[in-house]
Amino acid sequence: MQSSGGDAEAPGCGLRVLVVGGGIAGLGAAQRLCRHPAFPHLRVLEATARAGGRIRSERSFGGVVEVGAHWIHGPSQGNPVFQLAAKYGLLGEKELSAENQLVETGGHVGLPSVSYASSGGSVSLELVAEMANLFYSLIDQTREFLHAAETPVPSVGEYLKKELSQHAARWTEDEGTRKLKLAILNSFFNLECCVSGTHSMDLVALAPFGEYTVLPGLDCTFPGGYQGLPDHIVASLPQDVMTFNKPVKTVHWNGSFQEAVSPGETFPVLVECEDGTCFPAHHVVLTVPLGFLKERLDTFFEPPLPTEKAEAIRKVGFGTNNKIFLEFAEPFWEPGCQHIQVVWEDASPLQDAAPAMRDAWFRKLIGFLVLPSFPSAHVLCGFIAGLESEFMETLSDAEVLQALTHVLRRVTGNPQLPAPRAVLRSCWHSAPYTRGSYSYVAVGSTGDDIDLLAQPLPVGGEKPQLALGWDDVKAELVWDVGWCAWLWLLCVASLPSAWQPQSRLPSTGVPAAWTPATKLESQGHLVPRSTGRPRFQARMRAHLPRSNQRPGLGTESCCRLSGFGVISLTSSAEPREFSALWSCLAPECLLSEAAFTTIAGFRDCSTCSCSVATSGCEISSRYCLLGKPHIGCFTPPRTELCCPAGGRLTGSSL
């Protein structure tokens, strides 16, 4: 197959790199790659007419509403999205205040301002607080199984229900109060489904649930809209980098492709678009949503992905979380109200009820957030997850408006409550290039599946062609912003939700042939998890690829991770542009040219023939691939990498 889009790429020397997907992960990858002289020919292919993916701000109701990513969770110095937003001047004075950054939320959603029962009338906020304390204490317990040899049950949902049934058996109140307690707990289960982006907590694996930790800071929003973040990144790219309305049909890899404008030159990858245009490349970074990959897995890659990678894509969970905005001429809620909870009194997490979807989809709604007042409108934002959320997408606006008007009149006990005058909603499951909201570690999968997907293709190849990531916005750091583009091209870790969007720092993704020394996973200060509360992956492993273990070294490497950093070393036999690049991921250096691209020179080690960069971040000493000091280079008994922002990576020999 030959390229039909040769005119889209100017001929010339240097590597051609394609980034597929213009969400926050793809934009972050492009921004870094554009700053590196090793990649003079870069193009981003975005399927839609806009950049940002599931970061999507719309002007409606006389103001800006977030159809996608909503908050920055944990907005503090350890949060790269917060740092970027501050750098671009997208946050207000309150959001940037030191006081706001020091607030410890515990990672749990705040209590409602008012709680309505389905029979009409209010639920005691004291009782709601009591059940919230119980529920979140059990959520905290689920995190304790991370390093356990085995778990009592496979899923988070099963564990929560098992523990709750034991608590319920000890309640001494009357039957009506006990039922109300279970109904309140059921609303918290629905809330947790929104947080995890799943239909049911029974689908979420228990063992890996503790891989997330929490950053300090009171959740904040973008006064001018989250869209400002991707817009600023796009503005920083050369004008010819972004190509919109170019959905990709097939990625042909591990081949030998040619184009007319570059006779004699072959490319291992050819990206074929739905309109027939083809783009040849040396390397492709794929940052499309996992839901899209799941749907098109059998036809999107040619040849098909290796079995283990395909299975990993199938096993990792991907769910839907939608928003429904209701506009009112006048508020029916009290001044100062921020969060309205809805409790269905006949619901219980200990009972499996399956009423007809059309008659009960709205019961999965967790309630409504009260948005800041617009000049001429008052807006509520409801959240709904799972299959009910997907069913909602199949209804008309009129049907949704009618159903929620009925719900609000019922729970407030006011049959004359004025109907909302307008509705706006997200439909992420129906979006053809998204097919859902964000991912979770499902029963049957582990974080190792994410690491497996991070390894470039071909497996074991000396010249990686295809790097798989996905743009998973749990958009709130984005999300939330959540999975990543794995930039093996620069030998660095991925960006969060946005810089990693829904949202992880897996391994560097450098193939074994490129990483004879170490492959380190960040401590996870950078990765948000979901719209409900910020959870950041806290896994750290350092190991040698089996094919590159050397005498005297076990599977544990000679490095230890400290602060914000990831290291990848490569053999001096590899191309110069990939040689020995140390990468610091301190928040202030996330986009720092000095930290990532200023490589003035290299020194060779006479012990093992590896190379190390001699500029970029300040380097006080280094060890060679065998864990010994570089002879003639650096001899102190400790390896230390520092950057101007304070990030530090340290290591010591075995």
XYZ file of C-alpha atoms in Angstrom:
654
model
C 0.000 0.000 0.000
C 1.288 3.445 -0.905
C 0.443 6.770 0.617
C -2.261 8.789 -1.065
C -1.605 11.750 1.138
C 1.988 12.445 0.293
C 1.244 16.076 -0.345
C 0.182 16.389 3.255
C 3.736 15.791 4.429
C 6.601 17.857 3.130
C 9.562 15.675 2.217
C 12.734 16.102 4.149
C 15.095 14.525 6.613
C 13.997 13.573 10.084
C 11.491 11.321 11.732
C 7.830 11.595 10.883
C 5.573 11.209 13.881
C 1.774 11.038 13.852
C -0.353 11.597 16.927
C -3.820 10.115 16.476
C -6.320 11.945 18.663
C -6.559 15.628 19.554
C -7.754 15.207 23.123
C -5.680 16.478 26.000
C -3.353 13.455 25.884
C -2.663 13.879 22.180
C -2.174 17.620 22.562
C 0.233 17.089 25.426
C 2.211 14.589 23.368
C 2.314 16.979 20.416
C 3.448 19.901 22.526
C 6.365 17.937 23.908
C 7.342 16.463 20.587
C 7.234 19.844 18.846
C 9.840 21.119 21.274
C 12.250 18.316 20.480
C 14.585 18.728 17.485
C 14.545 14.975 16.839
C 10.974 15.184 15.519
C 10.807 17.873 12.819
C 7.768 16.365 11.064
C 4.809 16.063 13.391
C 1.094 15.929 12.692
C -1.960 15.470 14.928
C -4.994 13.798 13.335
C -8.250 14.695 15.112
C -11.489 13.020 14.068
C -13.765 15.937 14.938
C -13.818 19.648 14.209
C -12.422 20.668 17.595
C -9.568 19.890 19.956
C -9.908 18.851 23.571
C -11.749 15.536 23.413
C -13.881 15.183 26.514
C -12.864 18.622 27.650
C -15.771 20.487 26.123
C -17.050 23.857 27.281
C -20.174 25.257 25.636
C -21.807 28.657 25.783
C -25.375 28.123 26.867
C -27.957 29.618 29.232
C -26.108 32.917 28.950
C -22.851 31.513 30.316
C -20.329 28.667 30.036
C -21.218 25.087 30.987
C -18.875 22.112 31.094
C -20.326 19.299 29.027
C -17.214 17.234 29.755
C -14.428 17.816 32.274
C -15.691 19.950 35.125
C -13.278 20.372 38.029
C -9.641 20.317 38.895
C -9.590 17.838 41.777
C -6.798 18.365 44.240
C -5.719 21.771 42.884
C -2.333 22.117 44.554
C 1.358 22.251 43.689
C 1.533 18.507 43.051
C -1.188 18.682 40.413
C 0.113 19.289 36.870
C -3.257 20.374 35.492
C -3.470 22.983 38.222
C 0.037 24.133 37.322
C -0.862 24.423 33.643
C -4.079 26.285 34.388
C -2.169 28.700 36.613
C 0.537 29.135 33.991
C -2.013 30.047 31.336
C -3.882 32.415 33.662
C -7.078 30.350 33.577
C -7.853 30.388 37.306
C -9.147 33.051 39.652
C -7.574 34.507 42.761
C -9.509 32.197 45.077
C -8.489 29.075 43.175
C -4.838 30.114 43.291
C -4.836 30.971 46.999
C -2.590 29.042 49.354
C -5.569 28.387 51.635
C -7.468 26.644 48.848
C -4.478 24.454 48.037
C -4.075 23.255 51.617
C -7.625 21.997 52.159
C -7.701 18.252 52.835
C -10.906 16.763 51.424
C -10.002 13.150 52.125
C -10.976 12.414 48.546
C -14.679 12.227 49.353
C -17.512 14.211 47.821
C -19.001 16.826 50.121
C -22.381 16.376 51.773
C -25.530 17.710 50.095
C -27.098 21.020 51.037
C -30.514 19.393 50.974
C -31.695 15.804 50.589
C -35.120 15.068 49.090
C -36.991 11.793 49.554
C -38.958 10.231 46.718
C -42.149 10.489 48.779
C -41.772 14.269 48.955
C -40.104 16.176 51.749
C -36.621 16.405 53.175
C -34.328 13.750 54.624
C -32.485 14.578 57.830
C -29.016 15.871 56.950
C -27.753 14.363 60.213
C -28.854 10.939 59.006
C -27.283 11.601 55.604
C -24.007 12.545 57.310
C -24.121 9.383 59.436
C -24.549 7.191 56.362
C -21.879 9.142 54.460
C -19.390 8.496 57.255
C -20.221 4.797 57.187
C -20.007 4.533 53.403
C -16.726 6.408 53.058
C -15.137 4.525 55.932
C -15.856 1.335 54.002
C -14.541 2.905 50.790
C -11.322 3.662 52.650
C -11.156 0.034 53.779
C -11.305 -1.170 50.181
C -7.962 0.501 49.549
C -6.256 -1.737 52.090
C -6.309 -4.787 49.806
C -3.765 -3.406 47.345
C -0.892 -5.570 48.565
C -2.975 -8.400 49.986
C -2.214 -11.905 48.766
C -5.916 -12.350 48.056
C -9.154 -10.461 48.507
C -12.293 -11.699 50.276
C -14.427 -10.933 47.192
C -13.555 -9.928 43.613
C -15.234 -6.522 43.452
C -15.556 -3.293 45.393
C -19.344 -3.535 45.253
C -19.446 -7.017 46.743
C -17.144 -5.970 49.572
C -19.194 -2.873 50.370
C -22.459 -4.815 50.413
C -20.996 -7.579 52.558
C -19.816 -5.082 55.158
C -23.013 -3.022 55.014
C -25.184 -6.075 55.600
C -23.258 -6.738 58.803
C -23.711 -3.137 59.929
C -27.416 -3.195 59.057
C -27.925 -6.322 61.148
C -26.835 -4.327 64.217
C -29.128 -1.355 63.662
C -31.747 -1.021 66.398
C -34.044 1.628 64.882
C -37.539 0.976 63.615
C -38.017 -0.635 60.205
C -38.805 2.656 58.489
C -35.547 4.235 59.642
C -33.526 1.171 58.668
C -35.026 1.253 55.164
C -34.290 4.968 54.878
C -30.674 4.366 55.870
C -30.311 1.753 53.131
C -31.944 4.099 50.631
C -29.455 6.842 51.516
C -26.599 4.361 51.157
C -27.944 3.371 47.755
C -27.634 6.989 46.641
C -23.975 6.912 47.673
C -23.498 3.752 45.605
C -24.897 5.637 42.609
C -22.545 8.499 43.362
C -19.588 6.122 43.471
C -20.628 4.749 40.076
C -20.314 8.285 38.700
C -16.922 8.640 40.353
C -15.656 5.369 38.891
C -17.385 5.696 35.533
C -19.092 2.324 35.853
C -22.589 0.879 35.755
C -22.126 -0.980 39.026
C -19.448 -1.152 41.687
C -19.744 -4.926 41.304
C -17.774 -4.451 38.071
C -14.845 -2.642 39.736
C -11.966 -4.840 40.899
C -11.244 -4.709 44.630
C -7.506 -5.422 44.700
C -6.344 -2.493 42.489
C -8.818 -0.030 44.018
C -6.179 1.106 46.490
C -3.814 2.236 43.755
C -5.178 5.748 44.055
C -4.222 8.400 46.559
C -5.475 11.934 47.011
C -3.954 15.359 46.510
C -4.818 18.288 48.780
C -6.827 21.229 47.546
C -10.469 22.237 47.340
C -11.947 21.279 43.959
C -12.097 24.249 41.631
C -13.413 25.113 38.175
C -12.282 27.286 35.287
C -14.106 30.651 35.357
C -13.844 30.948 31.580
C -14.310 27.270 30.806
C -12.087 24.174 30.825
C -11.773 24.524 27.056
C -9.204 27.238 27.666
C -6.658 24.583 28.606
C -6.585 22.664 25.290
C -7.035 25.921 23.385
C -3.840 27.325 24.895
C -1.955 24.128 24.082
C -3.168 24.207 20.472
C -2.100 27.851 20.218
C 1.416 26.850 21.267
C 1.763 24.387 18.370
C 2.936 25.290 14.868
C -0.010 26.115 12.623
C 0.379 23.106 10.344
C 0.453 20.477 13.107
C -3.281 20.085 13.758
C -5.483 18.410 11.144
C -9.192 18.335 12.002
C -12.035 16.209 10.646
C -9.626 13.347 9.890
C -11.051 10.232 11.544
C -8.693 7.285 11.246
C -9.987 4.048 9.769
C -6.991 1.712 10.046
C -3.446 1.818 11.379
C -1.214 -0.341 9.191
C 1.971 -1.181 11.104
C 5.021 -3.390 10.843
C 5.085 -2.851 7.100
C 7.100 -1.089 4.411
C 5.208 1.815 2.861
C 6.272 4.377 0.306
C 5.063 7.682 -1.077
C 5.700 9.412 -4.389
C 7.320 12.541 -2.943
C 9.979 10.504 -1.110
C 11.209 7.894 -3.590
C 13.365 5.216 -2.054
C 12.253 5.961 1.517
C 10.077 3.467 3.343
C 7.945 3.906 6.428
C 6.939 1.144 8.871
C 3.506 2.658 9.619
C 0.707 3.952 7.404
C -2.346 5.613 8.922
C -5.407 5.311 6.681
C -8.233 7.801 7.253
C -11.924 7.289 6.584
C -11.790 9.690 3.609
C -9.093 7.590 1.954
C -6.171 9.851 2.814
C -3.081 8.000 4.022
C -0.215 9.307 6.136
C 3.081 7.387 6.288
C 5.126 7.674 9.462
C 8.088 6.318 11.325
C 6.231 6.419 14.620
C 2.594 6.757 15.698
C 1.332 7.744 19.140
C -2.283 6.624 19.539
C -4.318 8.579 22.110
C -7.912 7.693 21.305
C -10.535 6.833 23.956
C -10.579 3.261 25.193
C -14.264 2.970 24.283
C -13.377 3.676 20.654
C -10.633 1.027 20.735
C -12.979 -1.534 22.260
C -15.566 -1.007 19.539
C -13.143 -1.068 16.596
C -10.488 -3.412 17.917
C -11.047 -6.053 15.225
C -10.664 -3.653 12.291
C -8.577 -0.720 13.507
C -5.164 -2.418 13.373
C -3.581 -4.225 10.450
C -2.077 -6.625 11.283
C -4.226 -7.185 14.397
C -2.719 -6.403 17.766
C -0.919 -9.207 19.597
C -3.369 -11.338 21.545
C -2.227 -10.157 24.958
C -2.709 -6.491 24.034
C -6.122 -7.118 22.526
C -7.176 -8.992 25.658
C -5.969 -6.138 27.860
C -8.128 -3.685 25.893
C -11.129 -5.976 26.292
C -10.603 -6.513 30.037
C -10.116 -2.941 31.243
C -13.475 -1.354 32.043
C -14.903 1.672 30.269
C -18.196 3.222 31.306
C -20.453 6.199 30.710
C -21.103 9.188 32.950
C -23.318 11.962 31.601
C -24.519 15.381 32.687
C -28.009 16.820 32.327
C -28.391 20.600 32.628
C -31.780 22.088 33.505
C -32.439 25.807 33.113
C -34.989 27.579 35.321
C -36.306 31.115 35.133
C -36.348 31.238 38.947
C -34.711 28.916 41.482
C -36.889 26.676 43.640
C -33.924 25.937 45.916
C -32.817 28.032 48.879
C -30.065 30.673 48.569
C -26.666 29.145 49.223
C -27.764 25.663 48.173
C -24.949 23.914 46.286
C -25.887 20.236 46.061
C -29.338 18.606 45.929
C -29.465 14.892 46.754
C -32.336 12.616 45.690
C -33.086 9.503 47.793
C -35.409 6.795 46.457
C -36.893 5.333 49.627
C -37.657 1.896 48.205
C -34.084 1.372 46.955
C -31.406 -0.638 48.746
C -27.865 -1.633 47.772
C -28.558 -5.029 49.339
C -31.353 -5.805 46.873
C -31.079 -6.320 43.131
C -33.975 -4.518 41.500
C -34.360 -4.364 37.715
C -37.404 -2.255 36.807
C -38.059 -1.400 33.173
C -35.399 1.036 31.993
C -37.874 3.492 30.450
C -39.788 3.743 33.707
C -36.812 3.951 36.037
C -33.669 5.260 34.283
C -33.868 8.536 36.213
C -33.534 6.689 39.549
C -29.809 6.336 38.847
C -29.482 10.139 38.904
C -27.458 11.109 41.979
C -29.052 14.544 42.283
C -28.056 17.982 41.069
C -25.296 20.514 41.502
C -26.382 24.129 41.601
C -24.251 26.020 39.095
C -23.220 29.625 39.748
C -25.990 31.958 38.637
C -25.915 33.206 35.073
C -27.163 36.713 34.240
C -30.642 35.577 33.240
C -30.874 31.901 34.189
C -30.568 29.448 37.065
C -29.095 26.068 36.171
C -28.946 22.642 37.822
C -26.479 19.986 36.647
C -27.437 16.362 37.211
C -25.058 13.391 36.994
C -25.990 9.883 35.902
C -23.804 6.851 35.165
C -24.061 3.367 33.734
C -26.583 1.720 31.450
C -29.255 4.142 32.617
C -27.052 6.977 31.403
C -26.681 5.298 28.020
C -30.437 4.739 27.806
C -30.998 8.421 28.542
C -29.008 9.222 25.392
C -31.597 7.388 23.283
C -34.430 9.667 24.474
C -35.429 12.997 23.005
C -34.808 16.254 24.860
C -38.554 16.520 25.438
C -38.697 13.072 27.031
C -35.759 13.840 29.322
C -37.265 17.175 30.301
C -40.635 15.591 31.037
C -39.144 12.801 33.157
C -36.998 15.114 35.284
C -39.815 17.614 35.742
C -41.882 14.765 37.169
C -38.981 13.752 39.463
C -38.479 17.268 40.817
C -42.199 17.799 41.444
C -42.376 14.458 43.224
C -39.376 14.866 45.521
C -40.131 18.487 46.421
C -43.761 17.673 47.079
C -44.781 20.551 44.820
C -46.925 19.398 41.862
C -47.032 22.990 40.599
C -43.257 23.370 40.398
C -42.523 25.194 37.111
C -40.937 22.961 34.513
C -37.395 23.743 33.398
C -37.462 25.956 30.334
C -34.507 24.244 28.625
C -32.363 21.124 28.827
C -28.818 20.397 27.665
C -27.066 17.063 28.098
C -23.943 15.190 27.198
C -24.128 11.966 25.182
C -20.648 10.488 25.483
C -21.663 6.921 24.761
C -23.307 7.908 21.474
C -20.312 9.965 20.341
C -18.775 7.773 17.606
C -15.158 8.626 18.396
C -15.556 8.401 22.170
C -18.099 5.676 23.029
C -18.142 6.399 26.742
C -16.667 8.599 29.423
C -13.731 6.995 31.188
C -12.102 3.789 32.290
C -11.773 1.778 35.473
C -9.937 -1.364 36.493
C -12.627 -3.981 36.038
C -12.935 -7.358 37.710
C -10.606 -9.662 35.815
C -8.106 -6.906 35.009
C -5.269 -5.275 36.936
C -2.927 -2.337 36.592
C -0.609 -4.729 34.781
C -2.971 -4.604 31.816
C -2.321 -0.875 31.600
C 1.428 -1.504 31.730
C 1.104 -4.092 28.991
C -0.674 -1.634 26.737
C 2.061 0.902 27.411
C 4.636 -1.243 25.623
C 5.145 -0.084 22.003
C 4.846 -2.257 18.951
C 6.341 -4.302 17.531
C 7.059 -6.164 20.765
C 10.797 -6.491 21.245
C 11.504 -4.446 18.144
C 14.520 -2.161 18.035
C 12.525 0.574 16.325
C 9.151 1.146 17.978
C 6.438 2.027 15.468
C 3.205 2.264 17.424
C 2.597 3.462 20.986
C -0.833 2.747 22.414
C -2.393 4.945 25.026
C -5.851 6.335 25.307
C -7.201 9.723 26.074
C -9.204 8.927 29.168
C -10.638 11.927 30.761
C -11.813 11.483 34.181
C -11.760 14.900 33.655
C -11.460 16.647 36.601
C -8.062 16.879 37.625
C -9.705 16.515 34.575
C -11.172 14.686 35.572
C -10.214 14.541 35.942
C -8.214 14.334 33.023
C -6.961 10.838 32.909
C -5.129 8.226 30.876
C -2.108 9.130 28.955
C -0.187 9.236 25.807
C 2.805 7.061 26.475
C 5.658 9.070 25.089
C 8.176 6.354 24.528
C 9.542 8.603 21.824
C 10.954 10.848 24.524
C 11.430 8.089 27.051
C 9.177 9.828 29.531
C 6.010 8.930 31.332
C 2.617 9.954 30.120
C 0.679 13.041 30.936
C -2.207 13.067 33.393
C -6.211 12.639 32.392
C -5.438 15.476 30.371
C -1.856 14.909 30.719
C -2.467 11.454 31.218
C -7.084 12.465 30.653
C -9.366 9.566 33.056
C -5.677 9.800 34.140
C -2.294 7.291 35.334
C 1.414 7.258 35.139
C 2.222 3.809 33.871
C 5.665 2.675 32.900
C 7.630 4.735 30.432
C 6.612 2.375 27.688
C 10.154 2.178 26.311
C 10.592 -1.250 24.716
C 12.987 -3.716 26.274
C 15.561 -3.214 23.526
C 15.704 0.461 24.398
C 15.779 0.131 28.154
C 18.561 -2.172 29.284
C 18.755 -0.473 32.650
C 15.497 0.390 34.317
C 11.856 0.995 33.771
C 10.382 3.039 36.584
C 6.804 3.886 37.402
C 6.101 7.213 39.033
C 4.764 7.387 42.553
C 1.626 8.747 40.979
C 1.384 12.309 42.183
C 0.262 13.269 38.715
C -2.743 11.179 37.859
C -6.381 12.046 38.608
C -9.074 9.484 38.379
C -12.594 10.732 38.010
C -15.195 13.409 38.157
C -16.390 12.522 41.600
C -13.242 12.667 43.648
C -9.556 12.801 42.838
C -7.651 9.607 43.129
C -4.112 9.401 41.919
C -2.394 6.208 41.090
C 0.241 5.429 43.675
C 2.044 2.466 42.176
C 5.798 2.356 41.878
C 7.744 -0.541 40.505
C 11.264 -0.711 39.184
C 12.348 -3.739 37.243
C 14.515 -4.965 34.419
C 12.923 -6.382 31.290
C 13.575 -10.110 31.286
C 15.414 -9.938 27.977
C 17.866 -7.417 29.382
C 18.691 -8.783 32.821
C 22.416 -8.832 33.372
C 24.602 -10.991 35.620
C 24.466 -9.784 39.182
C 21.149 -7.987 38.792
C 17.795 -9.473 39.747
C 14.410 -8.299 38.633
C 14.658 -5.327 40.983
C 16.646 -2.481 39.499
C 19.310 -0.414 41.209
C 17.173 2.717 41.240
C 14.735 4.138 43.725
C 12.258 6.849 42.882
C 12.019 10.025 44.916
C 9.815 13.055 44.329
C 8.472 13.618 40.838
C 10.534 11.828 38.240
C 10.920 9.037 35.758
C 14.197 7.788 34.321
C 14.863 5.849 31.162
C 18.334 4.976 29.881
C 19.116 3.659 26.434
C 22.073 2.012 24.839
C 24.557 4.259 23.060
C 24.092 2.013 20.043
C 20.630 3.499 19.554
C 19.978 6.638 17.459
C 21.354 9.762 19.069
C 17.951 11.414 19.415
C 16.840 8.665 21.779
C 20.021 8.354 23.814
C 19.945 8.648 27.575
C 17.298 11.230 28.190
C 16.542 11.834 31.857
C 13.075 13.251 32.304
C 11.783 15.155 35.304
C 8.045 15.294 35.882
C 7.939 17.960 38.570
C 4.757 19.945 37.922
C 6.577 23.130 36.993
C 8.687 21.192 34.494
C 5.870 19.313 32.848
C 6.266 21.416 29.713
C 9.746 22.691 30.404
C 12.005 22.708 27.379
C 15.004 22.791 29.683
C 13.884 19.638 31.420
C 13.131 17.624 28.312
C 14.861 18.853 25.204
C 18.077 20.684 26.079
C 20.616 17.935 25.541
C 23.983 19.498 24.792
C 26.147 16.432 24.827
C 26.703 12.843 25.948
C 29.436 10.941 27.700
C 30.176 7.282 27.223
C 30.785 4.901 30.111
C 33.803 2.648 29.694
C 32.219 0.090 32.013
C 29.130 -0.754 29.997
C 29.209 1.552 26.941
C 26.018 3.380 27.826
C 25.611 7.106 27.308
C 24.368 9.821 29.619
C 23.194 13.340 28.846
C 25.395 16.073 30.258
C 22.863 18.902 30.245
C 19.166 19.507 30.662
C 18.379 19.244 34.351
C 21.285 19.665 36.753
C 22.959 16.304 37.234
C 25.263 15.735 40.175
C 26.137 12.098 39.465
C 25.031 8.977 37.598
C 25.432 5.241 37.609
C 25.882 3.035 34.577
C 23.575 0.274 33.481
C 25.370 -2.240 35.697
C 24.740 -0.154 38.779
C 28.366 1.005 38.936
C 29.724 4.564 38.744
C 30.438 5.827 35.256
C 34.197 5.488 34.890
C 35.648 8.839 33.920
C 32.248 10.492 34.178
C 30.673 10.632 37.620
C 31.995 8.699 40.591
C 30.144 9.795 43.755
C 28.327 6.896 45.508
C 24.853 8.211 44.690
C 22.857 9.127 41.629
C 20.846 12.310 41.835
C 18.803 14.278 39.317
C 17.494 17.723 40.162
C 15.449 20.221 38.221
C 14.819 23.938 38.745
C 11.315 23.168 39.974
C 12.512 20.985 42.811
C 11.761 17.555 41.382
C 14.374 14.956 42.277
C 15.187 11.446 41.130
C 17.668 9.455 43.160
C 19.190 6.032 42.920
C 21.879 3.870 44.445
C 23.770 0.784 43.354
C 22.997 -2.734 44.477
